[in-house]
PDB file of C-alpha atoms in Angstrom:
ATOM      1  CA  UNK A   1     -18.055-289.865-175.508  1.00  0.00           C
ATOM      2  CA  UNK A   2     -15.488-290.844-173.259  1.00  0.00           C
ATOM      3  CA  UNK A   3     -12.588-287.971-173.353  1.00  0.00           C
ATOM      4  CA  UNK A   4      -9.396-289.810-172.546  1.00  0.00           C
ATOM      5  CA  UNK A   5      -7.009-287.941-168.819  1.00  0.00           C
ATOM      6  CA  UNK A   6      -3.900-285.865-170.541  1.00  0.00           C
ATOM      7  CA  UNK A   7      -0.824-287.651-168.894  1.00  0.00           C
ATOM      8  CA  UNK A   8      -0.662-284.707-165.989  1.00  0.00           C
ATOM      9  CA  UNK A   9      -3.999-284.998-165.133  1.00  0.00           C
ATOM     10  CA  UNK A  10      -4.734-286.409-161.614  1.00  0.00           C
ATOM     11  CA  UNK A  11      -6.721-288.643-163.506  1.00  0.00           C
ATOM     12  CA  UNK A  12      -4.195-289.864-165.841  1.00  0.00           C
ATOM     13  CA  UNK A  13      -4.162-293.782-167.095  1.00  0.00           C
ATOM     14  CA  UNK A  14      -1.276-296.071-166.588  1.00  0.00           C
ATOM     15  CA  UNK A  15       0.793-292.956-164.757  1.00  0.00           C
ATOM     16  CA  UNK A  16       1.573-296.154-162.058  1.00  0.00           C
ATOM     17  CA  UNK A  17       3.564-298.520-165.003  1.00  0.00           C
ATOM     18  CA  UNK A  18       6.038-295.001-166.417  1.00  0.00           C
ATOM     19  CA  UNK A  19       9.289-294.198-165.516  1.00  0.00           C
ATOM     20  CA  UNK A  20       9.793-290.894-163.153  1.00  0.00           C
ATOM     21  CA  UNK A  21       9.384-287.717-165.366  1.00  0.00           C
ATOM     22  CA  UNK A  22       8.331-289.358-167.860  1.00  0.00           C
ATOM     23  CA  UNK A  23       5.913-286.798-169.473  1.00  0.00           C
ATOM     24  CA  UNK A  24       8.166-284.173-167.555  1.00  0.00           C
ATOM     25  CA  UNK A  25      10.858-284.909-170.673  1.00  0.00           C
ATOM     26  CA  UNK A  26       8.842-285.468-172.959  1.00  0.00           C
ATOM     27  CA  UNK A  27       7.621-281.394-171.890  1.00  0.00           C
ATOM     28  CA  UNK A  28      10.914-280.328-172.630  1.00  0.00           C
ATOM     29  CA  UNK A  29      12.061-281.891-175.872  1.00  0.00           C
ATOM     30  CA  UNK A  30       8.709-281.595-177.629  1.00  0.00           C
ATOM     31  CA  UNK A  31       7.246-278.042-178.953  1.00  0.00           C
ATOM     32  CA  UNK A  32       3.861-276.870-177.373  1.00  0.00           C
ATOM     33  CA  UNK A  33       1.815-277.971-179.938  1.00  0.00           C
ATOM     34  CA  UNK A  34       2.775-281.856-180.026  1.00  0.00           C
ATOM     35  CA  UNK A  35       3.280-281.689-176.298  1.00  0.00           C
ATOM     36  CA  UNK A  36      -0.926-279.998-176.156  1.00  0.00           C
ATOM     37  CA  UNK A  37      -2.146-283.643-178.732  1.00  0.00           C
ATOM     38  CA  UNK A  38       0.676-286.280-177.264  1.00  0.00           C
ATOM     39  CA  UNK A  39       0.605-285.381-172.923  1.00  0.00           C
ATOM     40  CA  UNK A  40      -2.425-283.226-172.731  1.00  0.00           C
ATOM     41  CA  UNK A  41      -4.951-284.900-174.996  1.00  0.00           C
ATOM     42  CA  UNK A  42      -6.146-282.017-177.035  1.00  0.00           C
ATOM     43  CA  UNK A  43      -7.453-281.540-180.425  1.00  0.00           C
ATOM     44  CA  UNK A  44      -4.600-280.690-182.205  1.00  0.00           C
ATOM     45  CA  UNK A  45      -4.352-277.062-184.157  1.00  0.00           C
ATOM     46  CA  UNK A  46      -4.253-276.823-187.932  1.00  0.00           C
ATOM     47  CA  UNK A  47      -1.100-275.691-188.767  1.00  0.00           C
ATOM     48  CA  UNK A  48      -1.620-274.801-192.825  1.00  0.00           C
ATOM     49  CA  UNK A  49       0.142-272.156-194.251  1.00  0.00           C
ATOM     50  CA  UNK A  50       2.350-272.287-191.144  1.00  0.00           C
ATOM     51  CA  UNK A  51       5.972-272.262-190.617  1.00  0.00           C
ATOM     52  CA  UNK A  52       6.653-275.810-190.183  1.00  0.00           C
ATOM     53  CA  UNK A  53       9.332-274.665-187.002  1.00  0.00           C
ATOM     54  CA  UNK A  54       8.270-271.314-186.003  1.00  0.00           C
ATOM     55  CA  UNK A  55       7.500-272.250-182.007  1.00  0.00           C
ATOM     56  CA  UNK A  56      10.959-273.955-182.159  1.00  0.00           C
ATOM     57  CA  UNK A  57      13.337-272.348-184.400  1.00  0.00           C
ATOM     58  CA  UNK A  58      15.232-269.295-182.630  1.00  0.00           C
ATOM     59  CA  UNK A  59      16.918-267.370-185.409  1.00  0.00           C
ATOM     60  CA  UNK A  60      18.742-264.866-182.217  1.00  0.00           C
ATOM     61  CA  UNK A  61      19.671-268.478-180.845  1.00  0.00           C
ATOM     62  CA  UNK A  62      20.130-271.039-183.599  1.00  0.00           C
ATOM     63  CA  UNK A  63      22.131-268.919-185.869  1.00  0.00           C
ATOM     64  CA  UNK A  64      25.507-267.367-185.647  1.00  0.00           C
ATOM     65  CA  UNK A  65      27.067-264.827-188.246  1.00  0.00           C
ATOM     66  CA  UNK A  66      31.091-265.103-186.360  1.00  0.00           C
ATOM     67  CA  UNK A  67      33.210-268.122-188.301  1.00  0.00           C
ATOM     68  CA  UNK A  68      32.447-271.372-187.159  1.00  0.00           C
ATOM     69  CA  UNK A  69      35.949-273.690-186.747  1.00  0.00           C
ATOM     70  CA  UNK A  70      35.409-277.259-187.772  1.00  0.00           C
ATOM     71  CA  UNK A  71      37.388-280.023-185.559  1.00  0.00           C
ATOM     72  CA  UNK A  72      39.820-281.897-186.738  1.00  0.00           C
ATOM     73  CA  UNK A  73      39.287-284.457-185.239  1.00  0.00           C
ATOM     74  CA  UNK A  74      35.687-284.682-185.050  1.00  0.00           C
ATOM     75  CA  UNK A  75      34.249-286.280-188.204  1.00  0.00           C
ATOM     76  CA  UNK A  76      31.682-284.065-190.474  1.00  0.00           C
ATOM     77  CA  UNK A  77      28.641-285.561-190.998  1.00  0.00           C
ATOM     78  CA  UNK A  78      26.809-284.566-194.707  1.00  0.00           C
ATOM     79  CA  UNK A  79      22.875-284.811-193.696  1.00  0.00           C
ATOM     80  CA  UNK A  80      21.494-285.735-198.128  1.00  0.00           C
ATOM     81  CA  UNK A  81      18.797-285.172-199.919  1.00  0.00           C
ATOM     82  CA  UNK A  82      18.690-287.020-202.632  1.00  0.00           C
ATOM     83  CA  UNK A  83      16.009-286.327-205.628  1.00  0.00           C
ATOM     84  CA  UNK A  84      16.398-284.505-209.183  1.00  0.00           C
ATOM     85  CA  UNK A  85      17.903-281.398-206.543  1.00  0.00           C
ATOM     86  CA  UNK A  86      20.452-283.088-204.292  1.00  0.00           C
ATOM     87  CA  UNK A  87      20.418-280.949-201.598  1.00  0.00           C
ATOM     88  CA  UNK A  88      23.449-281.499-198.219  1.00  0.00           C
ATOM     89  CA  UNK A  89      24.583-280.164-195.191  1.00  0.00           C
ATOM     90  CA  UNK A  90      27.654-279.628-193.837  1.00  0.00           C
ATOM     91  CA  UNK A  91      27.803-280.901-189.996  1.00  0.00           C
ATOM     92  CA  UNK A  92      29.745-281.882-187.297  1.00  0.00           C
ATOM     93  CA  UNK A  93      28.322-283.036-183.898  1.00  0.00           C
ATOM     94  CA  UNK A  94      31.008-280.874-181.901  1.00  0.00           C
ATOM     95  CA  UNK A  95      31.817-282.689-177.688  1.00  0.00           C
ATOM     96  CA  UNK A  96      28.582-281.188-176.080  1.00  0.00           C
ATOM     97  CA  UNK A  97      26.705-282.819-179.218  1.00  0.00           C
ATOM     98  CA  UNK A  98      25.059-279.677-180.253  1.00  0.00           C
ATOM     99  CA  UNK A  99      24.933-279.853-184.377  1.00  0.00           C
ATOM    100  CA  UNK A 100      26.840-277.430-186.070  1.00  0.00           C
ATOM    101  CA  UNK A 101      25.694-276.576-189.474  1.00  0.00           C
ATOM    102  CA  UNK A 102      29.042-275.153-191.391  1.00  0.00           C
ATOM    103  CA  UNK A 103      27.531-274.641-195.003  1.00  0.00           C
ATOM    104  CA  UNK A 104      24.589-275.297-197.300  1.00  0.00           C
ATOM    105  CA  UNK A 105      24.931-277.510-200.390  1.00  0.00           C
ATOM    106  CA  UNK A 106      21.629-277.155-203.583  1.00  0.00           C
ATOM    107  CA  UNK A 107      21.660-278.292-206.796  1.00  0.00           C
ATOM    108  CA  UNK A 108      19.299-278.136-209.628  1.00  0.00           C
ATOM    109  CA  UNK A 109      18.300-280.573-212.395  1.00  0.00           C
ATOM    110  CA  UNK A 110      21.493-283.227-211.419  1.00  0.00           C
ATOM    111  CA  UNK A 111      21.597-286.967-210.069  1.00  0.00           C
ATOM    112  CA  UNK A 112      23.459-287.862-207.461  1.00  0.00           C
ATOM    113  CA  UNK A 113      26.882-288.497-209.400  1.00  0.00           C
ATOM    114  CA  UNK A 114      26.558-285.153-210.845  1.00  0.00           C
ATOM    115  CA  UNK A 115      26.333-283.954-207.063  1.00  0.00           C
ATOM    116  CA  UNK A 116      28.455-285.491-205.108  1.00  0.00           C
ATOM    117  CA  UNK A 117      32.117-285.187-207.628  1.00  0.00           C
ATOM    118  CA  UNK A 118      31.262-281.876-208.781  1.00  0.00           C
ATOM    119  CA  UNK A 119      29.257-279.908-206.282  1.00  0.00           C
ATOM    120  CA  UNK A 120      30.259-281.970-202.615  1.00  0.00           C
ATOM    121  CA  UNK A 121      33.753-283.105-203.544  1.00  0.00           C
ATOM    122  CA  UNK A 122      35.422-279.973-204.254  1.00  0.00           C
ATOM    123  CA  UNK A 123      33.439-278.835-200.953  1.00  0.00           C
ATOM    124  CA  UNK A 124      35.316-281.382-199.034  1.00  0.00           C
ATOM    125  CA  UNK A 125      38.365-280.431-200.425  1.00  0.00           C
ATOM    126  CA  UNK A 126      38.233-277.321-199.624  1.00  0.00           C
ATOM    127  CA  UNK A 127      37.119-276.968-196.537  1.00  0.00           C
ATOM    128  CA  UNK A 128      37.088-280.765-195.225  1.00  0.00           C
ATOM    129  CA  UNK A 129      40.701-282.175-196.387  1.00  0.00           C
ATOM    130  CA  UNK A 130      41.914-283.964-194.177  1.00  0.00           C
ATOM    131  CA  UNK A 131      38.594-285.037-192.210  1.00  0.00           C
ATOM    132  CA  UNK A 132      36.673-287.938-191.497  1.00  0.00           C
ATOM    133  CA  UNK A 133      33.444-287.672-193.638  1.00  0.00           C
ATOM    134  CA  UNK A 134      30.432-289.326-193.629  1.00  0.00           C
ATOM    135  CA  UNK A 135      26.302-288.933-194.612  1.00  0.00           C
ATOM    136  CA  UNK A 136      23.011-289.707-193.158  1.00  0.00           C
ATOM    137  CA  UNK A 137      20.633-289.759-195.609  1.00  0.00           C
ATOM    138  CA  UNK A 138      17.074-290.423-197.164  1.00  0.00           C
ATOM    139  CA  UNK A 139      16.994-294.089-196.708  1.00  0.00           C
ATOM    140  CA  UNK A 140      14.963-293.974-199.603  1.00  0.00           C
ATOM    141  CA  UNK A 141      17.964-293.499-202.063  1.00  0.00           C
ATOM    142  CA  UNK A 142      18.222-297.305-201.664  1.00  0.00           C
ATOM    143  CA  UNK A 143      16.323-298.071-204.093  1.00  0.00           C
ATOM    144  CA  UNK A 144      17.578-299.144-207.301  1.00  0.00           C
ATOM    145  CA  UNK A 145      16.189-297.540-210.589  1.00  0.00           C
ATOM    146  CA  UNK A 146      14.050-297.828-212.818  1.00  0.00           C
ATOM    147  CA  UNK A 147      17.198-297.225-215.869  1.00  0.00           C
ATOM    148  CA  UNK A 148      19.513-299.692-214.194  1.00  0.00           C
ATOM    149  CA  UNK A 149      20.883-301.920-211.121  1.00  0.00           C
ATOM    150  CA  UNK A 150      22.248-299.281-208.977  1.00  0.00           C
ATOM    151  CA  UNK A 151      20.860-297.277-206.449  1.00  0.00           C
ATOM    152  CA  UNK A 152      21.924-293.902-204.912  1.00  0.00           C
ATOM    153  CA  UNK A 153      23.809-295.407-202.129  1.00  0.00           C
ATOM    154  CA  UNK A 154      25.363-297.750-204.103  1.00  0.00           C
ATOM    155  CA  UNK A 155      26.527-295.067-206.608  1.00  0.00           C
ATOM    156  CA  UNK A 156      28.261-293.222-203.131  1.00  0.00           C
ATOM    157  CA  UNK A 157      30.309-296.511-202.853  1.00  0.00           C
ATOM    158  CA  UNK A 158      31.550-296.540-205.704  1.00  0.00           C
ATOM    159  CA  UNK A 159      32.523-292.823-205.125  1.00  0.00           C
ATOM    160  CA  UNK A 160      33.924-293.617-201.917  1.00  0.00           C
ATOM    161  CA  UNK A 161      31.747-292.522-199.531  1.00  0.00           C
ATOM    162  CA  UNK A 162      30.583-293.709-196.133  1.00  0.00           C
ATOM    163  CA  UNK A 163      27.038-293.574-196.367  1.00  0.00           C
ATOM    164  CA  UNK A 164      24.536-294.754-193.607  1.00  0.00           C
ATOM    165  CA  UNK A 165      20.429-294.444-194.639  1.00  0.00           C
ATOM    166  CA  UNK A 166      18.989-292.517-191.740  1.00  0.00           C
ATOM    167  CA  UNK A 167      16.200-294.584-189.540  1.00  0.00           C
ATOM    168  CA  UNK A 168      13.234-293.392-190.985  1.00  0.00           C
ATOM    169  CA  UNK A 169      11.560-291.106-194.041  1.00  0.00           C
ATOM    170  CA  UNK A 170       8.042-291.096-192.278  1.00  0.00           C
ATOM    171  CA  UNK A 171       7.696-286.805-191.682  1.00  0.00           C
ATOM    172  CA  UNK A 172       6.778-287.027-188.171  1.00  0.00           C
ATOM    173  CA  UNK A 173       9.607-288.789-186.402  1.00  0.00           C
ATOM    174  CA  UNK A 174      12.132-286.039-188.879  1.00  0.00           C
ATOM    175  CA  UNK A 175      10.598-282.959-187.945  1.00  0.00           C
ATOM    176  CA  UNK A 176      10.485-284.423-184.450  1.00  0.00           C
ATOM    177  CA  UNK A 177      13.955-285.494-184.772  1.00  0.00           C
ATOM    178  CA  UNK A 178      14.721-281.902-185.531  1.00  0.00           C
ATOM    179  CA  UNK A 179      12.636-280.419-183.348  1.00  0.00           C
ATOM    180  CA  UNK A 180      14.241-281.870-180.418  1.00  0.00           C
ATOM    181  CA  UNK A 181      17.450-280.321-181.441  1.00  0.00           C
ATOM    182  CA  UNK A 182      16.453-277.037-181.527  1.00  0.00           C
ATOM    183  CA  UNK A 183      15.063-277.198-178.158  1.00  0.00           C
ATOM    184  CA  UNK A 184      17.889-279.314-176.237  1.00  0.00           C
ATOM    185  CA  UNK A 185      19.659-275.843-174.460  1.00  0.00           C
ATOM    186  CA  UNK A 186      22.285-275.122-177.389  1.00  0.00           C
ATOM    187  CA  UNK A 187      21.779-278.085-179.181  1.00  0.00           C
ATOM    188  CA  UNK A 188      21.669-276.150-182.416  1.00  0.00           C
ATOM    189  CA  UNK A 189      24.131-274.253-184.579  1.00  0.00           C
ATOM    190  CA  UNK A 190      23.830-272.792-187.588  1.00  0.00           C
ATOM    191  CA  UNK A 191      26.309-270.332-189.663  1.00  0.00           C
ATOM    192  CA  UNK A 192      24.141-267.467-190.884  1.00  0.00           C
ATOM    193  CA  UNK A 193      26.875-266.570-193.698  1.00  0.00           C
ATOM    194  CA  UNK A 194      26.904-269.810-195.274  1.00  0.00           C
ATOM    195  CA  UNK A 195      24.099-271.425-195.403  1.00  0.00           C
ATOM    196  CA  UNK A 196      21.797-268.130-195.914  1.00  0.00           C
ATOM    197  CA  UNK A 197      18.848-270.643-197.558  1.00  0.00           C
ATOM    198  CA  UNK A 198      18.506-273.068-194.718  1.00  0.00           C
ATOM    199  CA  UNK A 199      18.342-270.022-192.874  1.00  0.00           C
ATOM    200  CA  UNK A 200      14.659-268.758-194.678  1.00  0.00           C
ATOM    201  CA  UNK A 201      13.935-272.317-194.981  1.00  0.00           C
ATOM    202  CA  UNK A 202      13.971-272.314-190.727  1.00  0.00           C
ATOM    203  CA  UNK A 203      11.976-268.626-190.354  1.00  0.00           C
ATOM    204  CA  UNK A 204       9.460-269.362-193.003  1.00  0.00           C
ATOM    205  CA  UNK A 205      10.027-271.005-196.273  1.00  0.00           C
ATOM    206  CA  UNK A 206       9.397-273.542-194.935  1.00  0.00           C
ATOM    207  CA  UNK A 207       5.742-274.285-194.397  1.00  0.00           C
ATOM    208  CA  UNK A 208       3.359-276.634-194.779  1.00  0.00           C
ATOM    209  CA  UNK A 209       1.356-276.533-198.058  1.00  0.00           C
ATOM    210  CA  UNK A 210      -2.102-275.924-200.216  1.00  0.00           C
ATOM    211  CA  UNK A 211      -3.689-278.612-201.817  1.00  0.00           C
ATOM    212  CA  UNK A 212      -3.788-278.632-205.930  1.00  0.00           C
ATOM    213  CA  UNK A 213      -6.022-279.955-206.585  1.00  0.00           C
ATOM    214  CA  UNK A 214      -8.855-279.322-203.767  1.00  0.00           C
ATOM    215  CA  UNK A 215      -7.054-275.737-203.230  1.00  0.00           C
ATOM    216  CA  UNK A 216      -7.693-276.347-198.955  1.00  0.00           C
ATOM    217  CA  UNK A 217      -4.898-276.118-196.713  1.00  0.00           C
ATOM    218  CA  UNK A 218      -3.418-279.379-195.503  1.00  0.00           C
ATOM    219  CA  UNK A 219      -1.101-280.598-192.765  1.00  0.00           C
ATOM    220  CA  UNK A 220       1.815-281.507-194.975  1.00  0.00           C
ATOM    221  CA  UNK A 221       4.872-279.067-195.798  1.00  0.00           C
ATOM    222  CA  UNK A 222       4.909-277.495-198.935  1.00  0.00           C
ATOM    223  CA  UNK A 223       8.020-278.987-201.893  1.00  0.00           C
ATOM    224  CA  UNK A 224       9.245-276.411-202.296  1.00  0.00           C
ATOM    225  CA  UNK A 225      13.261-276.212-203.668  1.00  0.00           C
ATOM    226  CA  UNK A 226      15.363-275.439-202.038  1.00  0.00           C
ATOM    227  CA  UNK A 227      14.429-274.616-199.025  1.00  0.00           C
ATOM    228  CA  UNK A 228      12.405-278.170-198.483  1.00  0.00           C
ATOM    229  CA  UNK A 229      15.263-280.113-199.848  1.00  0.00           C
ATOM    230  CA  UNK A 230      17.487-277.712-196.900  1.00  0.00           C
ATOM    231  CA  UNK A 231      14.876-278.895-194.283  1.00  0.00           C
ATOM    232  CA  UNK A 232      14.957-282.706-195.598  1.00  0.00           C
ATOM    233  CA  UNK A 233      18.924-282.240-195.066  1.00  0.00           C
ATOM    234  CA  UNK A 234      18.523-280.934-191.882  1.00  0.00           C
ATOM    235  CA  UNK A 235      16.206-283.390-190.700  1.00  0.00           C
ATOM    236  CA  UNK A 236      17.703-287.017-191.539  1.00  0.00           C
ATOM    237  CA  UNK A 237      21.053-284.471-190.066  1.00  0.00           C
ATOM    238  CA  UNK A 238      19.370-284.458-186.799  1.00  0.00           C
ATOM    239  CA  UNK A 239      18.567-288.239-186.755  1.00  0.00           C
ATOM    240  CA  UNK A 240      22.065-288.124-187.240  1.00  0.00           C
ATOM    241  CA  UNK A 241      22.926-286.095-184.701  1.00  0.00           C
ATOM    242  CA  UNK A 242      20.403-288.311-181.966  1.00  0.00           C
ATOM    243  CA  UNK A 243      21.820-291.703-183.137  1.00  0.00           C
ATOM    244  CA  UNK A 244      24.976-293.468-182.893  1.00  0.00           C
ATOM    245  CA  UNK A 245      25.964-293.132-186.025  1.00  0.00           C
ATOM    246  CA  UNK A 246      29.604-290.700-184.805  1.00  0.00           C
ATOM    247  CA  UNK A 247      30.668-293.185-182.457  1.00  0.00           C
ATOM    248  CA  UNK A 248      29.689-295.937-185.408  1.00  0.00           C
ATOM    249  CA  UNK A 249      32.011-294.291-187.750  1.00  0.00           C
ATOM    250  CA  UNK A 250      34.830-293.588-184.989  1.00  0.00           C
ATOM    251  CA  UNK A 251      35.040-296.969-183.663  1.00  0.00           C
ATOM    252  CA  UNK A 252      34.738-298.428-187.291  1.00  0.00           C
ATOM    253  CA  UNK A 253      37.856-296.210-188.916  1.00  0.00           C
ATOM    254  CA  UNK A 254      40.249-296.378-185.002  1.00  0.00           C
ATOM    255  CA  UNK A 255      43.437-298.931-185.568  1.00  0.00           C
ATOM    256  CA  UNK A 256      42.724-301.431-182.806  1.00  0.00           C
ATOM    257  CA  UNK A 257      46.746-301.890-182.567  1.00  0.00           C
ATOM    258  CA  UNK A 258      47.736-301.247-179.969  1.00  0.00           C
ATOM    259  CA  UNK A 259      50.669-298.172-180.212  1.00  0.00           C
ATOM    260  CA  UNK A 260      50.336-294.691-180.623  1.00  0.00           C
ATOM    261  CA  UNK A 261      47.108-293.528-181.835  1.00  0.00           C
ATOM    262  CA  UNK A 262      47.792-292.355-186.420  1.00  0.00           C
ATOM    263  CA  UNK A 263      47.043-289.299-187.582  1.00  0.00           C
ATOM    264  CA  UNK A 264      43.389-289.040-189.796  1.00  0.00           C
ATOM    265  CA  UNK A 265      44.180-285.907-191.616  1.00  0.00           C
ATOM    266  CA  UNK A 266      44.172-288.599-194.735  1.00  0.00           C
ATOM    267  CA  UNK A 267      41.034-290.730-194.214  1.00  0.00           C
ATOM    268  CA  UNK A 268      37.671-288.943-196.515  1.00  0.00           C
TER     269      UNK A 268
END
């Protein structure tokens, strides 16, 4: 049996073809469990029964109970999860690249059209009027339903929302994106006053599950409403924060003519 040496060992393979600091940067931006598997080539631990973000979420660092101010010159990003219990997080990427989460929104037993019109729109008009708004949402929402010819993204477009599908719906890169945001210096800040359920989810309620069929512990998070819905919305927001959605939106909505730059107060 050959055991492949870890990337930081003297006998590591292929180091000559990697850029300087390759493994060091992975160690800095990922959790200890992830690093053990993907850098040090160790066997992974079973995560069953544990909080998903137990090693990366630090309430004393990532949560504040002081009022958070919205930068009116920057767009508001909504991390959006679909399904019959849609959930959303109102966020903003600040000038330092930090993901700031202002407010959570949950629902029960409604589709995306009802959620967008009865939950999202009132919150936008009350708290984010005049801001540019865009969504980064579950890419599964591009699929059309069996009942009609309209997908959730089609519905949002019809309602006037600018919505982008997240680059992936695979669990591992979604979790890793959220962890990278948390592990960066000043990478995440959540309003504990307006996002109490999200804070609960990240502390303990978003957990790895036990299989209903075999009663054995699994390594996939349990789908418990509303905590898993908000955790999924956070993952889509994290993918948005790490991507170029903000720059793309600014480029798409900035007038190209010369002269004074007009106000963005009328665009939502």
